[in-house]
Short mmCIF file of C-alpha atoms and ligand atoms in Angstrom, two decimals:
data_model
loop_
_atom_site.label_atom_id
_atom_site.label_comp_id
_atom_site.label_asym_id
_atom_site.label_seq_id
_atom_site.Cartn_x
_atom_site.Cartn_y
_atom_site.Cartn_z
CA MET A 1 -24.33 -16.31 1.30
CA LEU A 2 -20.56 -16.23 1.28
CA ASN A 3 -18.68 -18.77 3.37
CA VAL A 4 -16.30 -17.37 5.94
CA GLY A 5 -12.81 -18.81 5.49
CA ASN A 6 -9.82 -19.21 7.74
CA LEU A 7 -7.50 -16.29 8.30
CA GLU A 8 -4.17 -17.60 7.08
CA ALA A 9 -0.82 -16.21 8.14
CA GLY A 10 1.84 -16.18 5.48
CA SER A 11 3.74 -13.62 3.52
CA ARG A 12 3.24 -11.02 0.84
CA HIS A 13 5.25 -13.32 -1.40
CA ASP A 14 2.72 -16.17 -1.22
CA LEU A 15 0.60 -16.67 -4.32
CA ARG A 16 -3.10 -16.80 -3.41
CA VAL A 17 -5.71 -16.91 -6.14
CA GLY A 18 -9.35 -17.90 -6.65
CA LEU A 19 -10.22 -18.33 -2.99
CA SER A 20 -13.55 -16.45 -3.10
CA PRO A 21 -14.98 -16.89 -6.60
CA ASP A 22 -18.31 -15.30 -5.61
CA ALA A 23 -16.79 -12.03 -4.44
CA PRO A 24 -17.97 -8.78 -6.02
CA ASP A 25 -15.81 -6.93 -8.49
CA GLU A 26 -13.49 -4.46 -6.70
CA ASP A 27 -14.50 -1.73 -9.16
CA ASP A 28 -18.12 -1.97 -8.04
CA LEU A 29 -17.59 -2.31 -4.30
CA ARG A 30 -18.92 0.54 -2.16
CA ASP A 31 -17.88 -0.68 1.24
CA ASP A 32 -19.85 1.76 3.36
CA GLY A 33 -21.53 -0.69 5.71
CA GLU A 34 -20.38 -2.03 9.04
CA GLY A 35 -17.28 -3.68 7.67
CA ALA A 36 -17.93 -6.87 9.61
CA PHE A 37 -16.47 -9.00 6.79
CA GLY A 38 -13.84 -8.51 4.12
CA TYR A 39 -11.31 -10.12 1.81
CA VAL A 40 -7.74 -10.72 2.94
CA HIS A 41 -4.62 -12.00 1.18
CA SER A 42 -2.45 -12.81 4.22
CA TYR A 43 -0.79 -11.31 7.23
CA GLU A 44 2.73 -11.07 8.63
CA THR A 45 3.53 -10.57 12.31
CA SER A 46 7.04 -9.19 12.44
CA SER A 47 7.85 -6.66 9.76
CA ARG A 48 10.37 -3.91 10.41
CA TYR A 49 9.79 -2.43 7.00
CA ASP A 50 6.20 -1.19 6.95
CA GLY A 51 6.18 1.64 9.44
CA PRO A 52 7.90 2.46 12.75
CA GLY A 53 8.85 -0.29 15.21
CA LEU A 54 7.74 -3.89 14.85
CA ARG A 55 4.63 -4.21 12.69
CA ALA A 56 1.91 -6.73 12.08
CA VAL A 57 0.97 -6.24 8.43
CA LEU A 58 -2.43 -7.21 7.06
CA PHE A 59 -2.55 -7.53 3.29
CA VAL A 60 -6.10 -6.93 2.09
CA SER A 61 -7.48 -7.72 -1.35
CA GLY A 62 -8.69 -5.28 -3.99
CA CYS A 63 -6.83 -2.60 -5.92
CA LEU A 64 -7.95 -0.38 -8.79
CA LEU A 65 -4.44 0.41 -10.05
CA ARG A 66 -2.52 -1.89 -12.36
CA CYS A 67 1.12 -1.01 -11.74
CA THR A 68 3.29 -2.61 -14.40
CA TYR A 69 5.79 -3.59 -11.71
CA CYS A 70 3.28 -4.76 -9.06
CA HIS A 71 4.76 -7.43 -6.81
CA ASN A 72 1.37 -8.71 -5.73
CA PRO A 73 -1.08 -8.97 -8.64
CA ASP A 74 -2.87 -11.65 -6.60
CA THR A 75 -4.16 -8.81 -4.40
CA TRP A 76 -5.92 -6.96 -7.23
CA HIS A 77 -9.20 -8.84 -7.13
CA LEU A 78 -11.42 -9.49 -4.13
CA LYS A 79 -12.16 -12.93 -5.54
CA ASP A 80 -8.55 -13.98 -5.03
CA GLY A 81 -8.66 -13.24 -1.29
CA THR A 82 -10.10 -15.12 1.67
CA TYR A 83 -13.42 -13.91 3.03
CA VAL A 84 -12.96 -13.45 6.79
CA SER A 85 -14.66 -11.61 9.60
CA ALA A 86 -13.12 -8.47 11.03
CA GLN A 87 -13.43 -10.12 14.43
CA GLN A 88 -11.16 -12.97 13.31
CA VAL A 89 -8.53 -10.39 12.35
CA ILE A 90 -8.98 -8.42 15.56
CA ASP A 91 -8.75 -11.55 17.74
CA ARG A 92 -5.58 -12.62 15.95
CA LEU A 93 -4.08 -9.16 16.28
CA GLY A 94 -4.83 -9.27 19.99
CA GLN A 95 -2.51 -12.27 20.32
CA PHE A 96 0.42 -10.15 19.13
CA ALA A 97 -0.51 -6.81 20.65
CA GLY A 98 1.79 -7.11 23.66
CA PRO A 99 5.03 -7.69 21.71
CA LEU A 100 4.04 -5.08 19.10
CA ARG A 101 3.51 -2.45 21.80
CA ALA A 102 6.75 -3.45 23.52
CA MET A 103 8.67 -2.99 20.25
CA ASP A 104 7.16 0.48 19.63
CA GLY A 105 5.21 -0.88 16.67
CA GLY A 106 1.68 -1.59 15.69
CA LEU A 107 -0.55 -2.50 12.78
CA THR A 108 -0.09 -1.60 9.12
CA ILE A 109 -2.80 -2.47 6.63
CA SER A 110 -1.42 -2.86 3.12
CA GLY A 111 -2.54 -4.73 0.05
CA GLY A 112 -3.85 -4.39 -2.46
CA GLU A 113 -5.40 -1.10 -1.48
CA PRO A 114 -6.91 -0.68 2.01
CA MET A 115 -9.38 1.98 0.80
CA VAL A 116 -11.21 -0.47 -1.46
CA GLN A 117 -12.63 -2.04 1.71
CA LEU A 118 -13.07 1.12 3.73
CA ALA A 119 -15.49 -0.01 6.42
CA PHE A 120 -13.65 -3.30 6.96
CA THR A 121 -10.24 -1.70 7.32
CA ARG A 122 -11.58 1.14 9.47
CA ARG A 123 -13.11 -1.34 11.87
CA ILE A 124 -9.80 -3.19 12.24
CA LEU A 125 -7.81 0.03 12.61
CA ALA A 126 -10.19 1.34 15.30
CA ALA A 127 -9.88 -1.95 17.21
CA ALA A 128 -6.08 -1.77 16.94
CA GLN A 129 -6.13 1.74 18.41
CA GLN A 130 -8.24 0.48 21.29
CA MET A 131 -5.52 -2.09 21.99
CA GLY A 132 -3.04 0.80 22.22
CA LEU A 133 -1.38 -0.05 18.92
CA HIS A 134 0.06 2.48 16.50
CA THR A 135 -1.87 2.31 13.21
CA ALA A 136 -0.94 2.89 9.57
CA ILE A 137 -2.09 2.08 6.10
CA GLU A 138 -0.02 1.77 2.96
CA THR A 139 -2.02 3.33 0.13
CA SER A 140 -1.71 4.77 -3.34
CA GLY A 141 -4.18 7.49 -2.29
CA PHE A 142 -6.17 6.92 -5.48
CA LEU A 143 -9.39 6.47 -3.48
CA GLY A 144 -8.53 9.20 -0.98
CA ASP A 145 -11.69 11.15 -1.82
CA ARG A 146 -13.71 8.31 -0.29
CA VAL A 147 -12.03 8.72 3.10
CA ASP A 148 -13.85 10.69 5.78
CA GLU A 149 -12.55 12.31 8.97
CA LYS A 150 -13.59 9.29 10.99
CA TYR A 151 -11.30 7.11 8.90
CA LEU A 152 -8.39 9.53 9.18
CA ALA A 153 -8.87 9.59 12.95
CA CYS A 154 -8.15 5.84 13.00
CA LEU A 155 -4.74 6.42 11.41
CA ASP A 156 -1.60 7.48 13.26
CA MET A 157 0.27 7.66 9.98
CA VAL A 158 0.05 6.97 6.25
CA LEU A 159 2.58 5.26 4.01
CA LEU A 160 1.70 7.04 0.80
CA ASP A 161 2.89 5.49 -2.46
CA ILE A 162 3.37 8.31 -4.95
CA LYS A 163 4.34 6.28 -7.93
CA SER A 164 5.56 9.15 -10.07
CA GLY A 165 5.73 12.93 -10.16
CA ASP A 166 4.87 13.29 -13.81
CA PRO A 167 1.20 12.66 -14.76
CA ASP A 168 2.02 10.81 -18.01
CA THR A 169 4.56 8.59 -16.28
CA TYR A 170 2.05 7.92 -13.51
CA ARG A 171 -0.55 6.81 -16.04
CA ARG A 172 1.98 4.63 -17.85
CA ALA A 173 3.04 3.01 -14.58
CA THR A 174 -0.39 2.56 -12.99
CA GLY A 175 -3.07 2.92 -15.70
CA ARG A 176 -4.70 5.70 -13.62
CA ASP A 177 -4.75 9.43 -13.11
CA ILE A 178 -2.31 11.01 -10.64
CA ALA A 179 -4.66 13.79 -9.47
CA PRO A 180 -6.55 11.90 -6.70
CA THR A 181 -3.23 10.87 -5.12
CA LEU A 182 -1.90 14.41 -5.12
CA ARG A 183 -5.20 15.68 -3.69
CA PHE A 184 -5.00 13.14 -0.89
CA ALA A 185 -1.37 14.08 -0.16
CA GLU A 186 -2.38 17.74 0.13
CA ARG A 187 -5.24 16.85 2.45
CA LEU A 188 -2.91 14.89 4.72
CA ALA A 189 -0.53 17.84 4.75
CA ALA A 190 -3.37 20.23 5.63
CA VAL A 191 -4.22 18.17 8.74
CA SER A 192 -0.56 17.49 9.60
CA LYS A 193 -1.00 13.71 9.38
CA ARG A 194 2.32 11.91 9.71
CA VAL A 195 3.39 10.52 6.31
CA TRP A 196 6.20 8.50 4.79
CA VAL A 197 6.09 8.82 1.01
CA ARG A 198 7.19 5.75 -0.91
CA PHE A 199 8.50 5.84 -4.44
CA THR A 200 9.30 2.69 -6.41
CA LEU A 201 12.34 3.24 -8.59
CA VAL A 202 11.86 1.29 -11.80
CA PRO A 203 14.65 1.68 -14.37
CA GLY A 204 13.28 2.82 -17.70
CA LEU A 205 9.89 3.71 -16.21
CA THR A 206 10.12 6.03 -13.17
CA ASP A 207 13.82 6.93 -13.10
CA ASP A 208 13.73 9.89 -15.46
CA PRO A 209 15.29 12.91 -13.66
CA ALA A 210 12.36 15.13 -14.67
CA ASN A 211 9.90 12.66 -13.12
CA VAL A 212 11.87 12.48 -9.85
CA GLU A 213 12.19 16.25 -9.83
CA LYS A 214 8.42 16.76 -10.01
CA LEU A 215 7.91 14.35 -7.13
CA ALA A 216 10.64 16.05 -5.09
CA ARG A 217 9.24 19.54 -5.60
CA PHE A 218 5.72 18.42 -4.72
CA VAL A 219 6.74 16.71 -1.50
CA ALA A 220 9.52 18.99 -0.22
CA PRO A 221 7.27 21.74 1.21
CA MET A 222 5.12 19.24 3.14
CA LYS A 223 6.17 19.41 6.78
CA ASN A 224 4.13 16.30 7.66
CA VAL A 225 6.23 14.10 5.37
CA GLU A 226 9.02 12.62 7.50
CA TRP A 227 10.64 10.51 4.83
CA VAL A 228 10.62 9.83 1.14
CA GLU A 229 11.59 6.19 0.87
CA VAL A 230 13.07 5.03 -2.42
CA GLN A 231 12.13 1.42 -3.02
CA PRO A 232 14.26 -0.27 -5.65
CA PHE A 233 12.32 -2.38 -8.14
CA HIS A 234 12.85 -6.13 -7.79
CA GLN A 235 11.64 -9.27 -9.51
CA LEU A 236 10.37 -11.17 -6.45
CA GLY A 237 6.78 -10.92 -7.70
CA SER A 238 7.43 -11.93 -11.29
CA PHE A 239 6.47 -15.56 -10.71
CA LYS A 240 2.95 -14.42 -9.76
CA TRP A 241 2.38 -12.77 -13.14
CA LYS A 242 3.51 -15.91 -14.86
CA ALA A 243 1.37 -18.18 -12.68
CA MET A 244 -1.68 -15.95 -13.19
CA GLY A 245 -1.13 -15.83 -16.97
CA ILE A 246 -1.04 -12.04 -17.23
CA GLU A 247 1.29 -10.08 -19.45
CA TYR A 248 4.24 -8.74 -17.43
CA LYS A 249 5.78 -5.68 -19.05
CA GLU A 250 8.70 -5.56 -16.64
CA ALA A 251 9.91 -9.10 -17.34
CA ASP A 252 13.25 -7.81 -18.64
CA THR A 253 13.63 -4.87 -16.27
CA VAL A 254 16.60 -5.11 -13.96
CA ALA A 255 16.92 -3.77 -10.43
CA PRO A 256 18.38 -0.24 -10.23
CA THR A 257 22.11 0.02 -9.66
CA ARG A 258 23.47 1.56 -6.45
CA GLU A 259 24.52 4.55 -8.53
CA LEU A 260 20.98 5.10 -9.81
CA VAL A 261 19.51 4.83 -6.31
CA ASP A 262 22.09 7.32 -5.04
CA ARG A 263 21.33 9.71 -7.88
CA VAL A 264 17.62 9.68 -7.05
CA LEU A 265 18.26 10.06 -3.30
CA GLU A 266 20.56 12.99 -3.99
CA GLN A 267 17.95 14.61 -6.23
CA LEU A 268 15.29 14.30 -3.53
CA ARG A 269 17.62 15.65 -0.84
CA SER A 270 18.70 18.56 -2.99
CA ALA A 271 15.05 19.58 -3.28
CA GLY A 272 14.75 19.54 0.50
CA CYS A 273 13.22 16.08 1.15
CA HIS A 274 14.40 13.74 3.89
CA ALA A 275 15.12 10.75 1.68
CA ARG A 276 16.36 7.25 2.38
S1 SF4 B 301 -1.11 0.04 -6.05
FE1 SF4 B 301 0.13 -1.59 -5.10
S2 SF4 B 301 -1.18 -3.43 -5.19
FE2 SF4 B 301 -2.08 -1.92 -6.57
S3 SF4 B 301 -1.22 -2.44 -8.58
FE3 SF4 B 301 0.09 -0.86 -7.69
S4 SF4 B 301 1.74 -1.96 -6.62
FE4 SF4 B 301 0.07 -3.44 -7.03
#
């Protein structure tokens, strides 16, 4: 029997590890039950960065990718999160629903990867919709094949991280195959689901013009994609790698220059993407 913990506010930049040592391995989890309980890293109540308007952002635990530049490696494992009830999350969200609605915002579930805990995140998204809140997830799309129509119906939009256009670069950056993400992107396009694509620009890893070109050409025809957002790599998460004792390949990587960001934006726009 797992003990239910307290739902702690905080920030994506907080280091949280080892809070639920008895949690299952995220690779083995098939979260197809009621989703009454789940593992959470933290939540923020006033982000203007994670979707339209003012957002509450819930950071859930569990991710199957291992991005070399990940800012939150303490969200990879369920065992590092806090075990909470969905009702705790929903009650807390209810306290902020009024201001979020007034500021044309809503709820974004990020992580980690929201699709690792499908039933849990769907339950929270559905409750948010019942409160009249706009709903979004930020996802790599890697587990998109697990998502059914019922889940998609709980989403007003998707922030889809496409971490590279080139399959080899994608594998080098994430340790995984690009195909499930591209499949999910095509499925979202087929049902005209509103999407902002996010691309992390990591000098020496994802900045190759050929890599950006492949991403640009894939996304440009998709009418449902409003924006491609270029997110410059930063080192704000490096202390987590150190504290967790895991090898950090990007320790010496510097943030992209303004010129590099502009080059990538220009490349995306030239292909026909709305990029920012
Ligand atoms: S998908 Fe996100 S949480 Fe998962 S490893 Fe990559 S950057 Fe980190």
